[in-house]
Tab-separated table of C-alpha atoms in Angstrom:
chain	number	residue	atom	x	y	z
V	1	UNK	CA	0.000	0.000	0.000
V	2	UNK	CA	1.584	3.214	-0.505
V	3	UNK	CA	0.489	6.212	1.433
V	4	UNK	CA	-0.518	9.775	0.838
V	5	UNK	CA	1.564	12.192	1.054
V	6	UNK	CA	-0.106	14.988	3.563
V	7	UNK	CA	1.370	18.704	3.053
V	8	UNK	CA	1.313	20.336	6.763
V	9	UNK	CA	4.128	22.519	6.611
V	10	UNK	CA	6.967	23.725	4.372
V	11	UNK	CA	10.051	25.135	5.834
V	12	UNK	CA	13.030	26.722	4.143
V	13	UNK	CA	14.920	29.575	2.957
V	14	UNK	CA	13.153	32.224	1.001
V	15	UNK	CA	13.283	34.063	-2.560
V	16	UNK	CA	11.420	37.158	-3.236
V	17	UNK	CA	9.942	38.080	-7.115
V	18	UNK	CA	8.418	41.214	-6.589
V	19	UNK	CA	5.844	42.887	-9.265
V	20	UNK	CA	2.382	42.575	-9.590
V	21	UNK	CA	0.415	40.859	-12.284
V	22	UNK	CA	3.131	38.559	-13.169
V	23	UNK	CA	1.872	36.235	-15.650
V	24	UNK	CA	2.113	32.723	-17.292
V	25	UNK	CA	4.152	34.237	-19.927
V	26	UNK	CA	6.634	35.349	-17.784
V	27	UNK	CA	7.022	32.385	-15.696
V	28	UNK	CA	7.436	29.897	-18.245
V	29	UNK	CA	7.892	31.218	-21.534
V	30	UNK	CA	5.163	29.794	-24.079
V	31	UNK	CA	7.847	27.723	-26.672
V	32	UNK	CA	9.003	25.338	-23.854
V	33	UNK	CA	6.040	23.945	-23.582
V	34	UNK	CA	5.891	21.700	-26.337
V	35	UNK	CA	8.370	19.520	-23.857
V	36	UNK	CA	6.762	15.985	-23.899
V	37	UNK	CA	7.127	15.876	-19.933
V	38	UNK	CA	7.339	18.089	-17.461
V	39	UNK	CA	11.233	16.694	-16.459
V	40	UNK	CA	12.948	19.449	-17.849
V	41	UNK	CA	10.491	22.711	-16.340
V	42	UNK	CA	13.278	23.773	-13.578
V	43	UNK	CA	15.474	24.788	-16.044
V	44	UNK	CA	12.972	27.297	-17.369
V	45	UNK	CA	10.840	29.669	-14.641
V	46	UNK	CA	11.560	33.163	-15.927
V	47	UNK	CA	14.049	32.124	-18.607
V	48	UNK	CA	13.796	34.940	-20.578
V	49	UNK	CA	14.376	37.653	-17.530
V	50	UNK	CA	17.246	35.685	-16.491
V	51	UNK	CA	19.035	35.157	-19.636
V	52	UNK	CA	19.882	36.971	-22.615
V	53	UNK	CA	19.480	35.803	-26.205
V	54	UNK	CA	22.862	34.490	-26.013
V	55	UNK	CA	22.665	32.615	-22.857
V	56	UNK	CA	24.506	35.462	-20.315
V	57	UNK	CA	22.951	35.509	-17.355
V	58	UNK	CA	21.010	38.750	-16.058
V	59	UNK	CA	20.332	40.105	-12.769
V	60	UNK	CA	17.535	38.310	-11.345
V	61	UNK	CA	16.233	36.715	-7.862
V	62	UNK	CA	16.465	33.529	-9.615
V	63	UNK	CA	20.396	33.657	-10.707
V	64	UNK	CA	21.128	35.216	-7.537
V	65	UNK	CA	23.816	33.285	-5.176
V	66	UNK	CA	22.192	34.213	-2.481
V	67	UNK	CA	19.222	32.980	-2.846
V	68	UNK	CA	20.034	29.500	-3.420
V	69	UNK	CA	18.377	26.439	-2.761
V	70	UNK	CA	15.644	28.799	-1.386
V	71	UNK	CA	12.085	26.189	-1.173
V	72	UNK	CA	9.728	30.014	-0.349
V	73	UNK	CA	8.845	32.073	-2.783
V	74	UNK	CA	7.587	35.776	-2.277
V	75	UNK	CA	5.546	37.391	-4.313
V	76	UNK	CA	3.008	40.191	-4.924
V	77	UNK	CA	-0.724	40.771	-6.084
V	78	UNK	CA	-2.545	38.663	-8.442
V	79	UNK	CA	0.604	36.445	-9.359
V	80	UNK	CA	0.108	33.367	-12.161
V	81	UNK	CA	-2.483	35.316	-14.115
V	82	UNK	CA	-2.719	34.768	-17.543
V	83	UNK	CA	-3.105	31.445	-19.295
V	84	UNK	CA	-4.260	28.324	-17.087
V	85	UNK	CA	-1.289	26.138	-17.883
V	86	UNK	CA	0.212	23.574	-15.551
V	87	UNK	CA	3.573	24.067	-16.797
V	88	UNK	CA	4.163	27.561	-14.594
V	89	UNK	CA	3.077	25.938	-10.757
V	90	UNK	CA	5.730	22.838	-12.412
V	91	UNK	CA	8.482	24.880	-13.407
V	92	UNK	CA	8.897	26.576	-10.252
V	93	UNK	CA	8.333	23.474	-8.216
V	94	UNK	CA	10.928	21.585	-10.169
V	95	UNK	CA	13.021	24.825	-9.545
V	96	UNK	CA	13.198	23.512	-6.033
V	97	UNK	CA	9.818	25.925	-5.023
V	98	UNK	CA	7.164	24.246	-2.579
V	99	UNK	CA	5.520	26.936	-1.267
V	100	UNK	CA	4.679	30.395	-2.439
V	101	UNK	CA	3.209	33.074	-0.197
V	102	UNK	CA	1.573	36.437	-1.682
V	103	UNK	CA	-0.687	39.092	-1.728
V	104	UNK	CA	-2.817	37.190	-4.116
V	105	UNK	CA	-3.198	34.627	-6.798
V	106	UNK	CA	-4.797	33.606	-10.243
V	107	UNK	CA	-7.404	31.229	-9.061
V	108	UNK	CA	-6.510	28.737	-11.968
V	109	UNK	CA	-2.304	28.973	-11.241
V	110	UNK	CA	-3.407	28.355	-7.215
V	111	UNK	CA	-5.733	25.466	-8.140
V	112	UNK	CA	-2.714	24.318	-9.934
V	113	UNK	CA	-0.142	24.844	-7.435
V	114	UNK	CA	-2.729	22.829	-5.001
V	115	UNK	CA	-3.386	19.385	-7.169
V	116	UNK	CA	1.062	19.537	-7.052
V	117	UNK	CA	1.267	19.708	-3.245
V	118	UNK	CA	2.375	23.382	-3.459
V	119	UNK	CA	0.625	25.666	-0.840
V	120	UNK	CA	-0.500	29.055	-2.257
V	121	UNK	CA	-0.719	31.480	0.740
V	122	UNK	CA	-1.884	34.727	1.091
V	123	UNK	CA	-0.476	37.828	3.606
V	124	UNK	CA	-1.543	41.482	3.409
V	125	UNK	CA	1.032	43.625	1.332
V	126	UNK	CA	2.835	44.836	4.683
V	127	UNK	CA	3.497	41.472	5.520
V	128	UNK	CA	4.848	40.828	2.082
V	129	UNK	CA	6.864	43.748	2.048
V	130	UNK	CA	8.644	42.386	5.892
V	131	UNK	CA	9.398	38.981	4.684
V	132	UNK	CA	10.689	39.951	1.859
V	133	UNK	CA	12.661	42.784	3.069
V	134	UNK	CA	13.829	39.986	5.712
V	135	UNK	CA	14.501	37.840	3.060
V	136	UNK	CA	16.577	40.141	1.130
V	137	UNK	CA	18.793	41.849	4.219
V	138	UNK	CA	19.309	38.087	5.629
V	139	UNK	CA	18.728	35.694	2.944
V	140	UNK	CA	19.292	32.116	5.140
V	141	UNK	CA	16.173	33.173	7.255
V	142	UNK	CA	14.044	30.189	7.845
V	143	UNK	CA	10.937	30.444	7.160
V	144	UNK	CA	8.364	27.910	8.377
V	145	UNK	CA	4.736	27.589	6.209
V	146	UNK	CA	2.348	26.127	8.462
V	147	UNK	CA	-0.537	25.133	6.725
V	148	UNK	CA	-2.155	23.196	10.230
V	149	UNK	CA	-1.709	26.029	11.879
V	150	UNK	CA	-2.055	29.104	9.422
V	151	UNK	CA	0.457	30.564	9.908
V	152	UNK	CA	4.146	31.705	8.534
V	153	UNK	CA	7.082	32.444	11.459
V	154	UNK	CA	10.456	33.311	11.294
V	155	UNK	CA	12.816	34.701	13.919
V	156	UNK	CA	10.626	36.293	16.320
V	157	UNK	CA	7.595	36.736	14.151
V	158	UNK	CA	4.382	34.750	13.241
V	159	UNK	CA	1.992	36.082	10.995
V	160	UNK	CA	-1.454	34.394	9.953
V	161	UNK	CA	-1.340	33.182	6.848
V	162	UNK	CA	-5.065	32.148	4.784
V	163	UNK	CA	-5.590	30.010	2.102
V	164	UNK	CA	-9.174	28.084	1.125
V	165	UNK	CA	-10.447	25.988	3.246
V	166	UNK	CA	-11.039	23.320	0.441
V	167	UNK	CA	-7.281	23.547	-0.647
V	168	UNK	CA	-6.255	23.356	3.080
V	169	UNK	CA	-8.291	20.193	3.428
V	170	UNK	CA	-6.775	18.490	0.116
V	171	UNK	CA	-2.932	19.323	1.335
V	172	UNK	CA	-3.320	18.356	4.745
V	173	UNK	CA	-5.179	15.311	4.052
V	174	UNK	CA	-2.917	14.569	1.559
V	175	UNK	CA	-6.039	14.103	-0.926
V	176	UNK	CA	-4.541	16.779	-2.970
V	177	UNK	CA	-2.381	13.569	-4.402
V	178	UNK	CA	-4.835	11.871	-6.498
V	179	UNK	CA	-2.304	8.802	-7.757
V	180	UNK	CA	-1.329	8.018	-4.429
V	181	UNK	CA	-5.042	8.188	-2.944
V	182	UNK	CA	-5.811	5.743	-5.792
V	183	UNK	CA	-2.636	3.406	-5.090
V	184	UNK	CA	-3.541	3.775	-1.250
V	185	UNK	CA	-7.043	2.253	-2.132
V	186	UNK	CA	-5.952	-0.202	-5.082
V	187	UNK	CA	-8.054	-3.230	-3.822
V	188	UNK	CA	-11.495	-0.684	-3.841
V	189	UNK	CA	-10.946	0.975	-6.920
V	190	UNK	CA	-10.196	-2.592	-8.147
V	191	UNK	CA	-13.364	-3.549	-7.332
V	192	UNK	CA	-15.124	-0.205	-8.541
V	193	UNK	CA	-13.428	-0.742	-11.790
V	194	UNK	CA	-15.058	-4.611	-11.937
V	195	UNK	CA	-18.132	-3.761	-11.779
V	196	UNK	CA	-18.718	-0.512	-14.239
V	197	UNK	CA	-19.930	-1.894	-17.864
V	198	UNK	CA	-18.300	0.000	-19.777
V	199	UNK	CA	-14.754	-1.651	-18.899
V	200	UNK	CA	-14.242	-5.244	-20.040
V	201	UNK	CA	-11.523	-7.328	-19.926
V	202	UNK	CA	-10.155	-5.371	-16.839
V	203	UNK	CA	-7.591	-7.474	-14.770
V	204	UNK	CA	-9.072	-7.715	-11.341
């Protein structure tokens, strides 16, 4: 039997993308996705704001020494607008991001970011603007994402933290994980499957 895999709390260093309205686009550039898989995404969130059209690398958050190995990312209003594709919440996961906290979020990228296991959390803008300011002056802050408890803390602080109730249920129940809920209940969905008409032949 394998088991689900419940998301309670993320904890890690922190990277801060600030702007508002970032898009899609701009997280994973359209012409990458016609990869087959998604194996290859964490070589691509903001590609084309971190490189140039020869390969250099430009100043960005991202590229940023600092900032490495970061698993938090910061961010500001309305971030993953745009188009509803899968490939932006998978190219910064597989960039080594598994939570992101913000002012607020394109209900389709945050749906998205939910049916991964990544927790999309929002804080006013004054909150924002601390952690990432924290984040920036003292960059191996950890941060601690509790989704149990909503909250986020770090050093002395601990600031609620909200998300929907529905998405809170999936992560922390670890429903959120439909293959392993499936794999968890093999033997029912085994005999679900044996009894539905419209499958024959199925290997019980």
């Amino acid at each position: 039997m394998t088991d689900v895999v419940r998301v309670t709390q993320v904890s890690g260093t922190a990277v801060p993308i600030r702007g508002n309205d970032i898009d899609t686009d701009r997280i994973i550039p359209a012409r990458y996705l016609k990869e087959p898989t998604f194996a290859r995404m964490g070589k691509y969130p903001f590609f084309d704001e971190r490189f140039d059209s020869e390969g250099k690398q430009k100043p960005h958050p991202f590229n940023d020494a600092k900032y490495k190995g970061a698993s938090i990312l910061f961010v500001n209003k309305n971030f993953g607008c745009g188009s509803s594709r899968e490939h932006a919440p998978q190219a910064l996961y597989r960039f080594g991001i598994h939570a992101i906290v913000g002012e607020s979020f394109a209900a389709i990228f945050a749906g998205n970011c939910t049916i991964m296991g990544v927790p999309a959390v929002t804080v006013s803008h004054e909150e924002v603007e601390l952690m990432m300011k924290t984040a920036d002056q003292s960059p191996q802050t950890q941060f601690v994402v509790d989704i149990d408890k909503k909250t986020i803390t770090f050093g002395e602080h601990r600031i609620s933290i909200d998300l929907p109730k529905t998405y809170r249920s999936a992560l922390t129940s670890g429903s959120w994980d439909s293959t392993s809920l499936l794999r968890a209940n093999l033997d029912r969905v085994k005999k679900t499957a044996a009894k539905l008409p419209y499958i024959t032949g199925f290997a019980g």
